[in-house]
Tab-separated table of C-alpha atoms in Angstrom:
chain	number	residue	atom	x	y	z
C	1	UNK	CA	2.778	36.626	-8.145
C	2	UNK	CA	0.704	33.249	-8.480
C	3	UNK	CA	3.425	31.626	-10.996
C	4	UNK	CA	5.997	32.742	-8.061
C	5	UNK	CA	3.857	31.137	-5.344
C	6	UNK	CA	3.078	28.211	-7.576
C	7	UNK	CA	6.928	27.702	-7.867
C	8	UNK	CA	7.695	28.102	-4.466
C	9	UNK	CA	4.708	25.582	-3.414
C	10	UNK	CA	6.283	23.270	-6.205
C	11	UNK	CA	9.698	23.046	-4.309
C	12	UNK	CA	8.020	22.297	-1.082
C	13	UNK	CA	5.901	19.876	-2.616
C	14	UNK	CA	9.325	18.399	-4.156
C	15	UNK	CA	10.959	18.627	-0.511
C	16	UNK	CA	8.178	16.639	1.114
C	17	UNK	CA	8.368	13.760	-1.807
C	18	UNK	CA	11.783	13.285	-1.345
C	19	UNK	CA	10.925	12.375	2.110
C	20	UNK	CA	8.061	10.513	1.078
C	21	UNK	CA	10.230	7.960	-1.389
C	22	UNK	CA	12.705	7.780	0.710
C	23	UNK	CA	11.179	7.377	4.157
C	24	UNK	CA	11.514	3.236	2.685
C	25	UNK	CA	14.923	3.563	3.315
C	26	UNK	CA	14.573	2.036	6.560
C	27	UNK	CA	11.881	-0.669	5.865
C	28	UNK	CA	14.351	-2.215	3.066
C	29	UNK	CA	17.150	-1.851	5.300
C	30	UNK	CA	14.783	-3.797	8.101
C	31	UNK	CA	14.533	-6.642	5.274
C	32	UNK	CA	18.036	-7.029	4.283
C	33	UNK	CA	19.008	-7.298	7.931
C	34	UNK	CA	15.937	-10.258	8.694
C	35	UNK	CA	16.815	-11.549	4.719
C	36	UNK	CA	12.925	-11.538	4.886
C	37	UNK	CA	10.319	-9.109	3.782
C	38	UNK	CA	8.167	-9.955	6.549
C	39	UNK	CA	4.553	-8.642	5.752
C	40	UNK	CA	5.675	-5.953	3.537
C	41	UNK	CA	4.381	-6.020	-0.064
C	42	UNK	CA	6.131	-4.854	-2.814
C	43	UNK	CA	2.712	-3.736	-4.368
C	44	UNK	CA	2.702	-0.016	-3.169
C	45	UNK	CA	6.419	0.623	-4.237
C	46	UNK	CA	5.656	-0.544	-7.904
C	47	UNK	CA	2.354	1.408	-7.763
C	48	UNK	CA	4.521	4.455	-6.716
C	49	UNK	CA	7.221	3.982	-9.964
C	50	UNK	CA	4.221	3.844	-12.292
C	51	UNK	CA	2.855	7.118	-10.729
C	52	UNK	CA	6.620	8.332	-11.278
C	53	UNK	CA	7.191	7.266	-14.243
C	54	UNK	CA	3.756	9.292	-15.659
C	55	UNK	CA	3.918	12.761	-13.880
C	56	UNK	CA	7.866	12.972	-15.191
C	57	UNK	CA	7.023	12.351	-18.447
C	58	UNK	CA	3.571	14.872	-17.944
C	59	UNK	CA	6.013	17.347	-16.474
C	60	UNK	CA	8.134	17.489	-19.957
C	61	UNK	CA	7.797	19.866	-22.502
C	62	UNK	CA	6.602	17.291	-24.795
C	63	UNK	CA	3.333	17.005	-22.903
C	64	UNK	CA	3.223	20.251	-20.655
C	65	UNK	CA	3.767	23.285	-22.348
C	66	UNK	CA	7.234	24.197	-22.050
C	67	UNK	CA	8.774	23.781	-18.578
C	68	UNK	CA	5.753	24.895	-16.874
C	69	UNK	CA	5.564	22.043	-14.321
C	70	UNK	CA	9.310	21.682	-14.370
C	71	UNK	CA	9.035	20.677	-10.276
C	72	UNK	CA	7.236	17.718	-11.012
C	73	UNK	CA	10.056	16.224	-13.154
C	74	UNK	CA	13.179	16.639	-10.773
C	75	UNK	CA	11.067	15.021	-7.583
C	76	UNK	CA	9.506	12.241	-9.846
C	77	UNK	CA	12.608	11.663	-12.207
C	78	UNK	CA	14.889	10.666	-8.486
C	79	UNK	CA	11.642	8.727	-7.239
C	80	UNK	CA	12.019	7.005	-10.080
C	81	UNK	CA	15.055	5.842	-9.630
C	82	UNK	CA	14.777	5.433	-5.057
C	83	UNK	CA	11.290	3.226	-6.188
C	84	UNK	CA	13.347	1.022	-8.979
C	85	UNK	CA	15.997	0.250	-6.031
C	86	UNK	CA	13.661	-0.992	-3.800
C	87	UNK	CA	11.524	-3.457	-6.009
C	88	UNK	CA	14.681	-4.484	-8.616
C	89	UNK	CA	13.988	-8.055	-7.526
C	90	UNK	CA	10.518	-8.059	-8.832
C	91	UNK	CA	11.646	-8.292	-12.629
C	92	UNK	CA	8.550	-9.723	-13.911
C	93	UNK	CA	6.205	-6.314	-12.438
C	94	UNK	CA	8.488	-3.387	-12.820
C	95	UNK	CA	9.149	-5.026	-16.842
C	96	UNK	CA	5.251	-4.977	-16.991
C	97	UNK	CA	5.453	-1.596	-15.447
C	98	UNK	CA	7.818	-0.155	-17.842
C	99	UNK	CA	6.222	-1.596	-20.801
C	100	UNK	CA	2.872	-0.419	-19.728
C	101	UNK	CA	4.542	2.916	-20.001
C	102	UNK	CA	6.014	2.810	-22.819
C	103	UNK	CA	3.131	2.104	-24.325
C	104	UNK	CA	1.708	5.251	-23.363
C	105	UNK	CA	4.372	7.524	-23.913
C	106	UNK	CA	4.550	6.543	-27.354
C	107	UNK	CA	1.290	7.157	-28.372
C	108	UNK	CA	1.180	10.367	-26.835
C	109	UNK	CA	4.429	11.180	-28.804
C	110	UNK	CA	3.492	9.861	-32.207
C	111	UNK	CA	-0.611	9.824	-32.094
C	112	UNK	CA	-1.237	12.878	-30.955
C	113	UNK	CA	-0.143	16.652	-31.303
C	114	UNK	CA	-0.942	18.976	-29.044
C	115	UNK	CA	0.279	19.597	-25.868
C	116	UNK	CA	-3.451	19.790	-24.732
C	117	UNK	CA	-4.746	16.526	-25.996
C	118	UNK	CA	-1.318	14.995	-24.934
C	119	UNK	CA	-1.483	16.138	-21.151
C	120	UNK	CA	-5.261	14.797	-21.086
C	121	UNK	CA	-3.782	11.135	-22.201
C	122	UNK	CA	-0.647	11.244	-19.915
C	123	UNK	CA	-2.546	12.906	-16.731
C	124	UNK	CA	-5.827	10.818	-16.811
C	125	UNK	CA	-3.511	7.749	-16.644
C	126	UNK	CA	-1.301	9.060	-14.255
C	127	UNK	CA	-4.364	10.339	-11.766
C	128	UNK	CA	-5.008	6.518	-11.941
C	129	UNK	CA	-1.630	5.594	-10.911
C	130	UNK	CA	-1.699	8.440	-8.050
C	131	UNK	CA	-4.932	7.522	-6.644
C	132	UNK	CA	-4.391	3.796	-6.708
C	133	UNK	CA	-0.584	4.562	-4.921
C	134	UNK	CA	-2.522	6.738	-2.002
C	135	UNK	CA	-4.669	4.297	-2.046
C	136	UNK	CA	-2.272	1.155	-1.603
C	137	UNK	CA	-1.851	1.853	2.315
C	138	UNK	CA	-5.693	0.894	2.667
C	139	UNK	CA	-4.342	-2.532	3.002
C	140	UNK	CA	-1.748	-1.775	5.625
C	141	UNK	CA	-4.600	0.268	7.978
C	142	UNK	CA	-6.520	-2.893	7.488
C	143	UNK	CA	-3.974	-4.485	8.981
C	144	UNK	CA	-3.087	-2.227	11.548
C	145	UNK	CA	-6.545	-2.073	12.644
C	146	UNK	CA	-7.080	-6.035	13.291
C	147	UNK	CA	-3.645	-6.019	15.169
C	148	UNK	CA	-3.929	-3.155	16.838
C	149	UNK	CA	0.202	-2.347	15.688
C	150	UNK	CA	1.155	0.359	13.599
C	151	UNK	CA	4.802	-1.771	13.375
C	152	UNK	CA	4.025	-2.152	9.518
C	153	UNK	CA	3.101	1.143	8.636
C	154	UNK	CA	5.768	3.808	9.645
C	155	UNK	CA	4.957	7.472	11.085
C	156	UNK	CA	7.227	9.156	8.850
C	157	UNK	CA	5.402	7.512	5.495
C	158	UNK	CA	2.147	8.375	6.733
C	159	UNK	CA	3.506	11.807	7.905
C	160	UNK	CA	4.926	12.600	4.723
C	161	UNK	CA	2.294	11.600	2.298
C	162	UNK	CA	-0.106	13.634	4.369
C	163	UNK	CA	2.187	16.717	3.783
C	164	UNK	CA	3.057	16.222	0.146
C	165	UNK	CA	-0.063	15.346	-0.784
C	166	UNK	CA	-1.580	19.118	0.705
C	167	UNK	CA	1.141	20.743	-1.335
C	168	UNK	CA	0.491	19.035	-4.624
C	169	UNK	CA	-3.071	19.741	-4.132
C	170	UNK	CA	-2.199	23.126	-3.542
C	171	UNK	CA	0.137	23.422	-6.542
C	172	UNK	CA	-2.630	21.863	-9.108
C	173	UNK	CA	-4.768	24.775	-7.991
C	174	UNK	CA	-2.097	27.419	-8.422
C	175	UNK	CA	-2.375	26.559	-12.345
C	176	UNK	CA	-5.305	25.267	-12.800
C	177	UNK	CA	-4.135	21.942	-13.228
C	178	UNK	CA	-7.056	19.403	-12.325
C	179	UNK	CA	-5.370	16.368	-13.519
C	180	UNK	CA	-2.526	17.126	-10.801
C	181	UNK	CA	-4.544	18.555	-8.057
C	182	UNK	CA	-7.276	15.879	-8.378
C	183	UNK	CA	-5.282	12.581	-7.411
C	184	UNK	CA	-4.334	14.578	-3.990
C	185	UNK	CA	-7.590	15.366	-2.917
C	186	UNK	CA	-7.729	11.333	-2.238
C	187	UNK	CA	-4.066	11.231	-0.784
C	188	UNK	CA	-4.772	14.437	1.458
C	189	UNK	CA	-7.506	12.604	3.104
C	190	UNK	CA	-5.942	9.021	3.357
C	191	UNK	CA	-2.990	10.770	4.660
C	192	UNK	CA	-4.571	11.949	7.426
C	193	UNK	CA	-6.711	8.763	8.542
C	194	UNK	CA	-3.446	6.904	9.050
C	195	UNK	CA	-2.032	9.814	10.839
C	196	UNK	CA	-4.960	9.296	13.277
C	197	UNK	CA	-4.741	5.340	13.291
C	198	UNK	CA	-1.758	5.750	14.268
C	199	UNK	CA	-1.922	8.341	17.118
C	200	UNK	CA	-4.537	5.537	18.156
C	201	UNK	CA	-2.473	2.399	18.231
C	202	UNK	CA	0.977	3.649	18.656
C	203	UNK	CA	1.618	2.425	22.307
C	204	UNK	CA	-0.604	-1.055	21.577
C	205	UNK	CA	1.725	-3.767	20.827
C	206	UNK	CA	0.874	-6.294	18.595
C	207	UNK	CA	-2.559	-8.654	18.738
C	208	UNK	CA	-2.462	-12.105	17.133
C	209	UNK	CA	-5.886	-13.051	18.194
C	210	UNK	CA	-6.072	-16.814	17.516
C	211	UNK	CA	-8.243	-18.377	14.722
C	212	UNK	CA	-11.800	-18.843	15.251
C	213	UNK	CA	-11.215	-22.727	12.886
C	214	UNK	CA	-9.024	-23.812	15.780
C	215	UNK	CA	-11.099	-23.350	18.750
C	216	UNK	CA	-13.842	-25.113	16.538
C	217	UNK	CA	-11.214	-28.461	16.312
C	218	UNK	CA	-10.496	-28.184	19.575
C	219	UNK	CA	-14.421	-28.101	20.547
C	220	UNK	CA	-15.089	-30.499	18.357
C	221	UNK	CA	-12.072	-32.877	19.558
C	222	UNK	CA	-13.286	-32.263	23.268
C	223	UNK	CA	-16.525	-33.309	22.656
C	224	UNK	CA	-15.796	-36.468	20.297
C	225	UNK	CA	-13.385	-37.151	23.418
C	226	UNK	CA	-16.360	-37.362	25.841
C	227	UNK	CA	-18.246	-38.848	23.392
C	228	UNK	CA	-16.218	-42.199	23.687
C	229	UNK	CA	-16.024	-41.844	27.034
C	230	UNK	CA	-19.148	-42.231	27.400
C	231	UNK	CA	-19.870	-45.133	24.985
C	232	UNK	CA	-16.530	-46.741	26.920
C	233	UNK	CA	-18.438	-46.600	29.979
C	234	UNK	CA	-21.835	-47.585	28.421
C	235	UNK	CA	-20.117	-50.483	26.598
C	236	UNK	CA	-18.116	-51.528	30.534
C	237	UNK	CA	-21.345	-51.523	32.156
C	238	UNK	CA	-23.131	-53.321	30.045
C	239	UNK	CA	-20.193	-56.051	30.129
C	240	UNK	CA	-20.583	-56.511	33.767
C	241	UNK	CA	-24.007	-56.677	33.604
C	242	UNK	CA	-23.652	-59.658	31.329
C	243	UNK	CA	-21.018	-61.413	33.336
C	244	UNK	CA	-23.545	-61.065	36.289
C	245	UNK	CA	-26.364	-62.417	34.602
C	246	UNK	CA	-24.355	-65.773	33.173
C	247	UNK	CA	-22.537	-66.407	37.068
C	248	UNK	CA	-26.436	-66.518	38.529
C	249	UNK	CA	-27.674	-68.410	35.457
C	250	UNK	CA	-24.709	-71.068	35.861
């Protein structure tokens, strides 16, 4: 009954993802239409292949045992491929990315032997990679916060990483699986702080509040202005005084 609810939990969790990588979709399509990528940052995308690229290659039999985790490759084998389309231009991170990897995978494969050691390599470095990709958003509620917009950071993303993060939580539990439910008891709660940021500032529009460093110059020009004013008006007066003084003399 559990492995049955596990399963079903798993293809949720699998529906949700898809959302999640693809809910970009839009954003990219945003940028190609501007031919600028505004204040979006590539960052969270590349964190979000790496986390990908780790819970595929956990999901295999050569690290889990057989295909027990078998939902974890299908969702994170296409989000491997939706998060490679959206950062192909940055060459120089995603071949750092890939590398990094590599790297790993390899010495899992070759260095070690059992699936238990194997899955302890693999999953510690891929709860990394899962905590730092929830965690990549913290710099778009930052954001979002001082502008009072939620134009950079889309309902559906937040929505959606809420959801799959409860159901990957959920599914770790099902088997036990700390190194899969662990990352997601960060996302779960992430998730839902930008869902309330952004019940908060949905009908704001945007705040640009002007630098503090330019009001200083401007201060500071206004008063150097009246400062020479004033040393005009001390330098006319004593002028006429002198002119005065050399008339009655003469």
């Amino acid at each position: 009954m559990t492995v049955i609810l596990r399963m079903a939990v798993g293809l949720m969790g699998n529906a949700t993802s898809f959302l999640l990588y693809a809910a970009p979709i839009s954003t990219f399509a945003r940028v190609i239409r501007k031919k600028s990528t505004e204040e979006f940052s590539c960052v969270p995308y590349a964190v979000s292949l790496l986390n990908c690229l780790f819970y595929t290659w956990y999901g295999l039999p050569v690290v889990s045992y057989k295909w027990e985790n078998f939902p974890m490759i299908t969702i994170n084998g296409l989000g491997i491929l939706l998060e490679l389309s959206f950062i192909w231009k940055a060459g120089i991170m995603t071949t750092a990315l890939i590398i990094f990897f590599s790297i790993i995978a390899l010495i899992s494969t070759y260095k070690f032997h059992d699936h238990k050691t194997r899955k302890q390599l693999v999953g510690g470095v891929g709860l990394i990679a899962s905590v730092a990709m929830y965690a990549a958003p913290l710099v778009v509620m930052k954001k979002v916060i001082q502008t009072k917009s939620v134009e950079y950071m889309p309902f559906s993303l937040s929505l959606f990483s809420f959801l799959a993060s409860l159901l990957w939580l959920a599914y770790g539990l099902l088997g036990r699986d700390l190194l899969i439910a662990a990352p997601n008891l960060v996302g779960a709660p992430l998730g839902a702080l930008q869902l309330v940021l952004y019940c908060k500032y949905r009908n704001r529009a945007m705040v640009e509040p002007k630098p503090a460093q330019e009001w200083d110059v401007e201060k500071v020009d206004m008063k150097t202005s009246k400062q020479h004013l004033q040393i005009a008006a001390v330098t006319t007066d004593d002028d006429i005084n002198e002119k005065k003084s050399q008339i009655i003399n003469s």
